[in-house]
Amino acid sequence: MLTLMHESYNVLHNQLIVLRNKTTESELGMSRKRKHEANVAAESCGYDEDQIFKKPKEGFKPKVSQIHFQTDASDMSLVVKDGYQWRKYGQKVTRDNPSPRAYFKCSFAPGCSVKRKVQRSVDDPSVLVATYEGEHNHLSPFWSAIPLGSDKQGLNLGTLPIPSSSKSRSSSPRRTPDLMRLGFDTLYAKTGQETEAAVTSQQFLVQQMASSLKGDPNFTAALAAAISGKIFDQARMEKW
DNA sequence: CGACTTTGACCTGCGC
DNA sequence: GCGCAGGTCAAAGTCG
């Protein structure tokens, strides 16, 4: 039943996203050709033109947040490792900033329409300013790597997707997943035998992972992004 | 060969 | 209507 419910939810959520996109397009005023294309798509979904192009009572403004990343000043790439998988689809030099602005789309989930703009700060070129538009319709790749209900069986973190779209050309080593897999595999190898040694090794592994993650710039960047997002949400909630 | 980046062209909104 | 600037598309190139 849970699976069915989850599937139904996903279907409905995807339809909502499609409708939101269409209403936004119509509101912004699209060309006749594009309107026709959207209309065809709408018909295939079972909605009439009025439903799709009727101006919404409340405009759907995508959630926008801005996060600053401290980088090496010598590193001129616009790659921000925040844990998600991004696909770059454009780059522009804007008037107010001599450094180019890169445009990314979330490529982790097909239906995810979150966009990200990354540009160096005018004041401090070592700071990357990432502007996020929209909300992910999926869990972070980190949590997606952990199967639901995994209880000493799954948790194969070695399958953790490699964050960022830099295609691992950068020099940063991918040591964390290996370490994590090593630890969890060791920990969960003996099924159901919770010995004292296992508890000790668990504590040891936790310490080892903590020190490993602390030294991993990718993880700290992702953590900073997550905390910033949380603070942003809280600020919005308090404002309401 | 697939996934991804690069980059010039194109689209769209906005001010004049 | 025109020009500018920001945003997006898509073909070509790159890499593992």
Short mmCIF file of C-alpha atoms (C1' of nucleotides) in Angstrom, two decimals:
data_model
loop_
_atom_site.label_atom_id
_atom_site.label_comp_id
_atom_site.label_asym_id
_atom_site.label_seq_id
_atom_site.Cartn_x
_atom_site.Cartn_y
_atom_site.Cartn_z
CA MET A 1 0.00 0.00 0.00
CA LEU A 2 2.84 2.35 0.83
CA THR A 3 4.45 1.64 -2.51
CA LEU A 4 1.18 2.32 -4.31
CA MET A 5 0.67 5.50 -2.35
CA HIS A 6 4.21 6.62 -3.12
CA GLU A 7 3.73 5.94 -6.81
CA SER A 8 0.43 7.81 -6.88
CA TYR A 9 2.04 10.71 -5.11
CA ASN A 10 4.87 10.83 -7.65
CA VAL A 11 2.42 10.79 -10.56
CA LEU A 12 0.37 13.59 -9.05
CA HIS A 13 3.44 15.61 -8.16
CA ASN A 14 4.80 15.32 -11.69
CA GLN A 15 1.45 16.47 -13.09
CA LEU A 16 1.52 19.43 -10.72
CA ILE A 17 5.01 20.39 -11.90
CA VAL A 18 3.91 20.13 -15.53
CA LEU A 19 0.89 22.32 -14.82
CA ARG A 20 2.96 24.84 -12.92
CA ASN A 21 5.43 25.10 -15.79
CA LYS A 22 2.64 25.54 -18.29
CA THR A 23 0.81 28.19 -16.32
CA THR A 24 4.06 30.08 -15.79
CA GLU A 25 4.77 29.99 -19.51
CA SER A 26 1.32 31.22 -20.39
CA GLU A 27 1.58 33.98 -17.86
CA LEU A 28 4.83 35.20 -19.32
CA GLY A 29 3.27 35.25 -22.76
CA MET A 30 4.45 32.58 -25.12
CA SER A 31 4.51 32.53 -28.87
CA ARG A 32 1.61 31.05 -30.75
CA LYS A 33 3.70 28.08 -31.78
CA ARG A 34 4.81 27.28 -28.27
CA LYS A 35 1.29 27.73 -27.00
CA HIS A 36 0.09 25.23 -29.56
CA GLU A 37 2.76 22.74 -28.49
CA ALA A 38 1.77 23.11 -24.87
CA ASN A 39 -1.85 22.75 -25.84
CA VAL A 40 -1.16 19.47 -27.57
CA ALA A 41 0.67 18.26 -24.49
CA ALA A 42 -2.19 19.40 -22.29
CA GLU A 43 -4.72 17.56 -24.39
CA SER A 44 -2.71 14.40 -24.05
CA CYS A 45 -2.89 14.84 -20.28
CA GLY A 46 -6.64 15.36 -20.36
CA TYR A 47 -6.76 19.08 -19.61
CA ASP A 48 -8.47 21.69 -21.73
CA GLU A 49 -6.89 24.95 -22.84
CA ASP A 50 -8.75 27.09 -20.30
CA GLN A 51 -7.42 25.04 -17.44
CA ILE A 52 -3.87 25.34 -18.67
CA PHE A 53 -3.75 28.98 -19.74
CA LYS A 54 -6.04 30.49 -17.17
CA LYS A 55 -4.05 32.99 -15.17
CA PRO A 56 -3.47 31.52 -11.75
CA LYS A 57 -4.95 33.33 -8.80
CA GLU A 58 -1.65 33.11 -7.03
CA GLY A 59 1.54 33.20 -9.05
CA PHE A 60 3.89 30.28 -8.55
CA LYS A 61 7.16 31.84 -7.57
CA PRO A 62 9.94 29.33 -7.44
CA LYS A 63 11.84 29.17 -4.19
CA VAL A 64 15.04 31.14 -4.63
CA SER A 65 17.98 30.92 -2.29
CA GLN A 66 21.52 32.17 -2.49
CA ILE A 67 24.52 30.39 -1.04
CA HIS A 68 28.12 31.55 -0.92
CA PHE A 69 30.95 29.06 -1.29
CA GLN A 70 34.51 29.86 -0.33
CA THR A 71 36.90 28.46 -2.93
CA ASP A 72 40.55 28.59 -3.73
CA ALA A 73 41.30 31.90 -5.43
CA SER A 74 43.46 30.13 -8.00
CA ASP A 75 40.61 27.79 -8.90
CA MET A 76 38.80 29.53 -11.76
CA SER A 77 36.21 26.82 -12.34
CA LEU A 78 32.56 27.47 -11.50
CA VAL A 79 32.03 24.07 -9.95
CA VAL A 80 30.19 24.00 -6.64
CA LYS A 81 29.95 20.64 -4.92
CA ASP A 82 26.72 20.68 -2.93
CA GLY A 83 25.87 17.00 -3.07
CA TYR A 84 23.48 17.17 -6.00
CA GLN A 85 24.21 16.29 -9.60
CA TRP A 86 24.08 19.24 -11.98
CA ARG A 87 24.20 19.56 -15.74
CA LYS A 88 25.61 22.76 -17.15
CA TYR A 89 23.53 24.18 -19.97
CA GLY A 90 24.89 27.63 -20.49
CA GLN A 91 27.36 30.32 -19.58
CA LYS A 92 27.14 34.08 -19.96
CA VAL A 93 29.15 37.13 -19.11
CA THR A 94 26.85 39.57 -17.37
CA ARG A 95 27.18 43.30 -17.33
CA ASP A 96 27.50 43.79 -13.60
CA ASN A 97 30.20 41.17 -13.14
CA PRO A 98 33.29 40.51 -15.29
CA SER A 99 33.38 36.83 -14.36
CA PRO A 100 31.04 34.56 -16.36
CA ARG A 101 27.82 33.18 -14.90
CA ALA A 102 27.22 29.45 -15.35
CA TYR A 103 23.73 27.94 -15.59
CA PHE A 104 23.00 24.45 -14.24
CA LYS A 105 19.99 22.15 -14.10
CA CYS A 106 19.56 19.32 -11.64
CA SER A 107 20.26 16.12 -13.53
CA PHE A 108 19.87 13.68 -10.66
CA ALA A 109 16.14 13.10 -11.24
CA PRO A 110 14.52 13.46 -14.69
CA GLY A 111 11.53 15.42 -13.40
CA CYS A 112 13.52 17.77 -11.18
CA SER A 113 13.37 21.33 -12.52
CA VAL A 114 15.68 22.99 -10.03
CA LYS A 115 18.11 25.43 -11.60
CA ARG A 116 21.31 26.88 -10.27
CA LYS A 117 23.31 29.92 -11.32
CA VAL A 118 26.92 30.16 -10.23
CA GLN A 119 28.99 33.29 -10.49
CA ARG A 120 32.04 34.67 -8.72
CA SER A 121 31.45 37.49 -6.30
CA VAL A 122 32.43 40.93 -7.56
CA ASP A 123 33.87 41.85 -4.20
CA ASP A 124 35.74 38.64 -3.53
CA PRO A 125 36.62 36.49 -6.58
CA SER A 126 37.44 33.58 -4.29
CA VAL A 127 33.76 33.40 -3.29
CA LEU A 128 31.30 31.58 -5.55
CA VAL A 129 27.71 32.77 -5.33
CA ALA A 130 25.23 30.01 -6.15
CA THR A 131 21.60 31.00 -6.73
CA TYR A 132 19.12 28.12 -6.50
CA GLU A 133 15.69 28.35 -8.13
CA GLY A 134 12.97 25.86 -7.28
CA GLU A 135 12.87 22.85 -5.02
CA HIS A 136 14.15 19.36 -5.63
CA ASN A 137 11.38 16.79 -6.08
CA HIS A 138 13.67 14.07 -4.82
CA LEU A 139 15.93 13.36 -1.90
CA SER A 140 19.54 14.38 -1.87
CA PRO A 141 21.70 11.82 -3.71
CA PHE A 142 23.23 11.03 -0.32
CA TRP A 143 19.90 9.86 1.12
CA SER A 144 18.79 8.32 -2.14
CA ALA A 145 21.77 6.00 -1.86
CA ILE A 146 20.30 4.61 1.35
CA PRO A 147 17.39 2.23 0.65
CA LEU A 148 14.22 2.87 2.61
CA GLY A 149 13.85 0.63 5.60
CA SER A 150 17.40 -0.54 5.39
CA ASP A 151 18.14 -2.13 8.67
CA LYS A 152 21.60 -3.65 8.79
CA GLN A 153 21.12 -5.01 5.31
CA GLY A 154 21.38 -2.32 2.70
CA LEU A 155 23.17 0.95 3.33
CA ASN A 156 25.70 0.31 0.65
CA LEU A 157 27.12 3.81 0.57
CA GLY A 158 29.68 2.75 -1.92
CA THR A 159 27.00 3.40 -4.54
CA LEU A 160 26.80 7.02 -3.55
CA PRO A 161 26.74 9.09 -6.75
CA ILE A 162 29.71 11.33 -7.25
CA PRO A 163 28.61 14.86 -6.56
CA SER A 164 29.12 17.66 -9.05
CA SER A 165 29.33 17.48 -12.79
CA SER A 166 33.04 18.01 -12.98
CA LYS A 167 33.36 14.45 -14.26
CA SER A 168 35.97 13.81 -11.61
CA ARG A 169 38.51 15.68 -13.65
CA SER A 170 39.28 17.72 -10.60
CA SER A 171 42.07 16.63 -8.36
CA SER A 172 39.87 15.97 -5.32
CA PRO A 173 40.05 12.29 -4.39
CA ARG A 174 36.87 10.26 -3.93
CA ARG A 175 37.90 8.64 -0.72
CA THR A 176 34.82 9.12 1.43
CA PRO A 177 32.49 6.57 -0.20
CA ASP A 178 35.21 3.94 -0.14
CA LEU A 179 35.86 4.56 3.50
CA MET A 180 32.17 4.47 4.29
CA ARG A 181 31.60 1.29 2.38
CA LEU A 182 34.52 -0.32 4.12
CA GLY A 183 33.13 0.64 7.49
CA PHE A 184 29.51 -0.38 6.92
CA ASP A 185 30.37 -3.58 5.14
CA THR A 186 32.55 -4.55 8.04
CA LEU A 187 29.90 -3.54 10.53
CA TYR A 188 27.00 -5.34 8.88
CA ALA A 189 28.86 -8.37 7.59
CA LYS A 190 27.87 -10.48 10.56
CA THR A 191 24.09 -10.50 10.43
CA GLY A 192 22.31 -10.39 13.75
CA GLN A 193 25.38 -10.89 15.88
CA GLU A 194 25.60 -7.80 17.99
CA THR A 195 28.73 -8.55 19.90
CA GLU A 196 30.57 -6.17 22.14
CA ALA A 197 33.36 -6.07 19.59
CA ALA A 198 30.87 -4.91 17.00
CA VAL A 199 29.75 -2.05 19.23
CA THR A 200 33.35 -1.02 19.81
CA SER A 201 34.10 -1.18 16.13
CA GLN A 202 30.96 0.86 15.47
CA GLN A 203 32.23 3.61 17.73
CA PHE A 204 35.60 3.41 16.07
CA LEU A 205 34.03 3.62 12.64
CA VAL A 206 31.91 6.59 13.63
CA GLN A 207 35.01 8.39 14.80
CA GLN A 208 36.88 7.40 11.66
CA MET A 209 34.06 8.57 9.42
CA ALA A 210 33.67 11.82 11.31
CA SER A 211 37.34 12.66 10.97
CA SER A 212 37.29 11.59 7.33
CA LEU A 213 34.24 13.72 6.52
CA LYS A 214 35.61 16.68 8.41
CA GLY A 215 38.62 16.67 6.13
CA ASP A 216 36.55 16.30 2.99
CA PRO A 217 35.87 19.73 1.41
CA ASN A 218 33.02 18.24 -0.64
CA PHE A 219 31.21 17.15 2.48
CA THR A 220 31.74 20.41 4.34
CA ALA A 221 30.49 22.35 1.34
CA ALA A 222 27.39 20.15 1.11
CA LEU A 223 26.82 20.52 4.85
CA ALA A 224 27.13 24.29 4.61
CA ALA A 225 24.64 24.31 1.76
CA ALA A 226 22.19 22.17 3.70
CA ILE A 227 22.48 24.34 6.82
CA SER A 228 22.08 27.52 4.78
CA GLY A 229 18.96 26.09 3.18
CA LYS A 230 17.55 25.15 6.58
CA ILE A 231 18.23 28.62 7.97
CA PHE A 232 16.63 30.16 4.90
CA ASP A 233 13.51 28.03 5.37
CA GLN A 234 13.30 28.86 9.05
CA ALA A 235 13.64 32.56 8.30
CA ARG A 236 10.82 32.31 5.81
CA MET A 237 8.60 30.43 8.22
CA GLU A 238 9.23 32.98 10.97
CA LYS A 239 8.43 35.76 8.53
CA TRP A 240 5.06 34.15 7.87
"C1'" DC B 1 29.41 5.29 -26.72
"C1'" DG B 2 27.22 7.83 -23.22
"C1'" DA B 3 27.49 11.69 -20.28
"C1'" DC B 4 28.92 16.04 -19.97
"C1'" DT B 5 30.86 20.80 -21.35
"C1'" DT B 6 31.43 24.52 -24.54
"C1'" DT B 7 29.74 28.19 -27.12
"C1'" DG B 8 27.36 30.72 -30.70
"C1'" DA B 9 22.68 31.45 -31.92
"C1'" DC B 10 18.27 32.24 -30.59
"C1'" DC B 11 14.38 33.72 -27.52
"C1'" DT B 12 12.20 36.84 -24.33
"C1'" DG B 13 11.42 40.76 -21.31
"C1'" DC B 14 12.11 45.46 -20.57
"C1'" DG B 15 13.25 50.29 -21.09
"C1'" DC B 16 13.47 53.98 -24.27
"C1'" DG C 1 9.92 49.21 -33.12
"C1'" DC C 2 14.63 48.89 -31.60
"C1'" DG C 3 18.44 47.57 -28.88
"C1'" DC C 4 20.25 45.57 -24.83
"C1'" DA C 5 20.84 42.03 -21.41
"C1'" DG C 6 19.70 37.74 -19.25
"C1'" DG C 7 18.36 33.13 -20.04
"C1'" DT C 8 18.02 28.89 -22.91
"C1'" DC C 9 18.84 25.76 -26.77
"C1'" DA C 10 21.36 22.58 -29.34
"C1'" DA C 11 25.19 21.11 -32.27
"C1'" DA C 12 29.86 20.10 -31.81
"C1'" DG C 13 33.59 18.81 -29.06
"C1'" DT C 14 35.73 16.34 -25.04
"C1'" DC C 15 36.57 12.75 -21.87
"C1'" DG C 16 36.74 8.26 -19.68
#
